[in-house]
Amino acid sequence: MLVEKKIEFYKRQMNLEKRICETAENSVKSVKNELIKELIHSIALDSKKHASIINSLITMNSSIQPFIEEEKYDELVKNVEEHIKLELEAIKTYKELIDQIENEEEKLLLQAIYQDELRHHILLKKILESIVTKEAITQDDIWDSIKEDFLPQF
């Protein structure tokens, strides 16, 4: 698919996600049932997330992405590693809770959260791997490469 066509598609999709979010938010403005309200609100949050991710795809396809700056690299790795640990803790505690809950409706909702946590954990591990293996090139490495490969030796 051509980049222009992808960007056009992404923009349409992002607008659709925003409309879904607005519709969901409007539908629960006067709803008193807390569970229904929060379930629909969570769908709206997912649509906001989708729009944000799609916006990142638009940016990725329309501009060069900056490297991770050397001074931010260690902090980013540390924070993502901590996030992975917290997600793992959430996975364990939700699993324990699911095993103890008898009410099937509650269990269903907790299982949905548990599945989200599993996806978060897998995604964070992939992000960390990407940061460590692919983005670990420093600005100095880039300039050294440019000097070695493109600038005449003096």
Coordinates of C-alpha atoms in Angstrom, one line a residue, residues 54-152:
I54 CA -3.3 5.3 14.8
N55 CA -2.1 8.9 15.2
S56 CA 1.4 7.4 16.0
L57 CA 1.1 5.3 12.8
I58 CA 0.4 8.5 10.8
T59 CA 3.4 10.2 12.4
M60 CA 5.6 7.1 11.7
N61 CA 4.6 7.1 8.1
S62 CA 4.9 10.8 7.5
S63 CA 8.2 11.8 9.3
I64 CA 11.4 10.4 10.6
Q65 CA 11.2 9.2 14.1
P66 CA 13.9 10.5 16.5
F67 CA 16.3 8.2 18.2
I68 CA 16.2 7.6 21.9
E69 CA 18.6 10.1 23.3
E70 CA 21.5 8.6 25.2
E71 CA 20.7 10.4 28.4
K72 CA 17.1 9.1 28.3
Y73 CA 17.9 5.5 27.3
D74 CA 18.8 4.1 30.8
E75 CA 15.8 5.8 32.4
L76 CA 13.5 4.5 29.7
V77 CA 14.8 0.9 30.1
K78 CA 14.5 1.1 33.9
N79 CA 11.0 2.4 33.7
V80 CA 9.8 -0.2 31.2
E81 CA 11.4 -3.0 33.3
E82 CA 9.6 -1.7 36.4
H83 CA 6.3 -1.5 34.4
I84 CA 6.9 -5.1 33.3
K85 CA 7.3 -6.2 36.9
L86 CA 4.1 -4.4 37.9
E87 CA 2.1 -5.9 35.1
L88 CA 3.4 -9.4 36.1
E89 CA 2.3 -8.7 39.7
A90 CA -1.1 -7.7 38.4
I91 CA -1.3 -10.8 36.3
K92 CA -0.6 -13.0 39.4
T93 CA -3.0 -11.2 41.7
Y94 CA -5.9 -11.2 39.1
K95 CA -5.3 -14.9 38.5
E96 CA -5.5 -15.6 42.2
L97 CA -8.7 -13.5 42.5
I98 CA -10.4 -15.2 39.5
D99 CA -9.7 -18.6 41.1
Q100 CA -11.4 -17.5 44.3
I101 CA -14.5 -15.6 42.9
E102 CA -17.6 -17.7 42.5
N103 CA -19.9 -15.1 40.9
E104 CA -19.7 -15.8 37.1
E105 CA -20.4 -12.1 36.1
E106 CA -17.7 -10.8 38.4
K107 CA -15.3 -13.6 37.1
L108 CA -16.1 -12.6 33.5
L109 CA -15.1 -9.0 34.1
L110 CA -12.0 -10.0 36.0
Q111 CA -11.0 -12.3 33.2
A112 CA -11.3 -9.5 30.7
I113 CA -9.0 -7.4 32.9
Y114 CA -6.6 -10.4 33.3
Q115 CA -6.4 -10.8 29.5
D116 CA -5.6 -7.1 29.2
E117 CA -2.8 -7.5 31.7
L118 CA -1.4 -10.4 29.8
R119 CA -1.4 -8.4 26.5
H120 CA 0.2 -5.5 28.3
H121 CA 2.9 -7.7 29.7
I122 CA 3.7 -9.3 26.3
L123 CA 3.7 -5.9 24.5
L124 CA 6.0 -4.3 27.2
K125 CA 8.4 -7.2 26.8
K126 CA 8.5 -6.6 23.0
I127 CA 8.9 -2.9 23.5
L128 CA 11.8 -3.5 25.9
E129 CA 13.4 -5.8 23.5
S130 CA 13.0 -3.3 20.7
I131 CA 14.5 -0.5 22.8
V132 CA 17.5 -2.7 23.9
T133 CA 18.3 -4.3 20.6
K134 CA 17.2 -1.8 18.0
E135 CA 17.2 1.6 19.5
A136 CA 20.4 1.2 21.5
I137 CA 22.4 3.1 18.9
T138 CA 23.6 6.3 20.4
Q139 CA 24.0 9.7 18.7
D140 CA 27.8 9.2 18.9
D141 CA 27.4 5.8 17.1
I142 CA 25.4 7.5 14.4
W143 CA 28.0 10.3 13.9
D144 CA 30.9 7.8 14.0
S145 CA 29.1 5.8 11.3
I146 CA 28.6 8.9 9.2
K147 CA 32.2 9.9 9.6
E148 CA 33.5 6.5 8.7
D149 CA 31.2 5.9 5.8
F150 CA 30.5 9.2 4.3
L151 CA 33.1 11.8 5.2
P152 CA 36.6 11.7 3.7

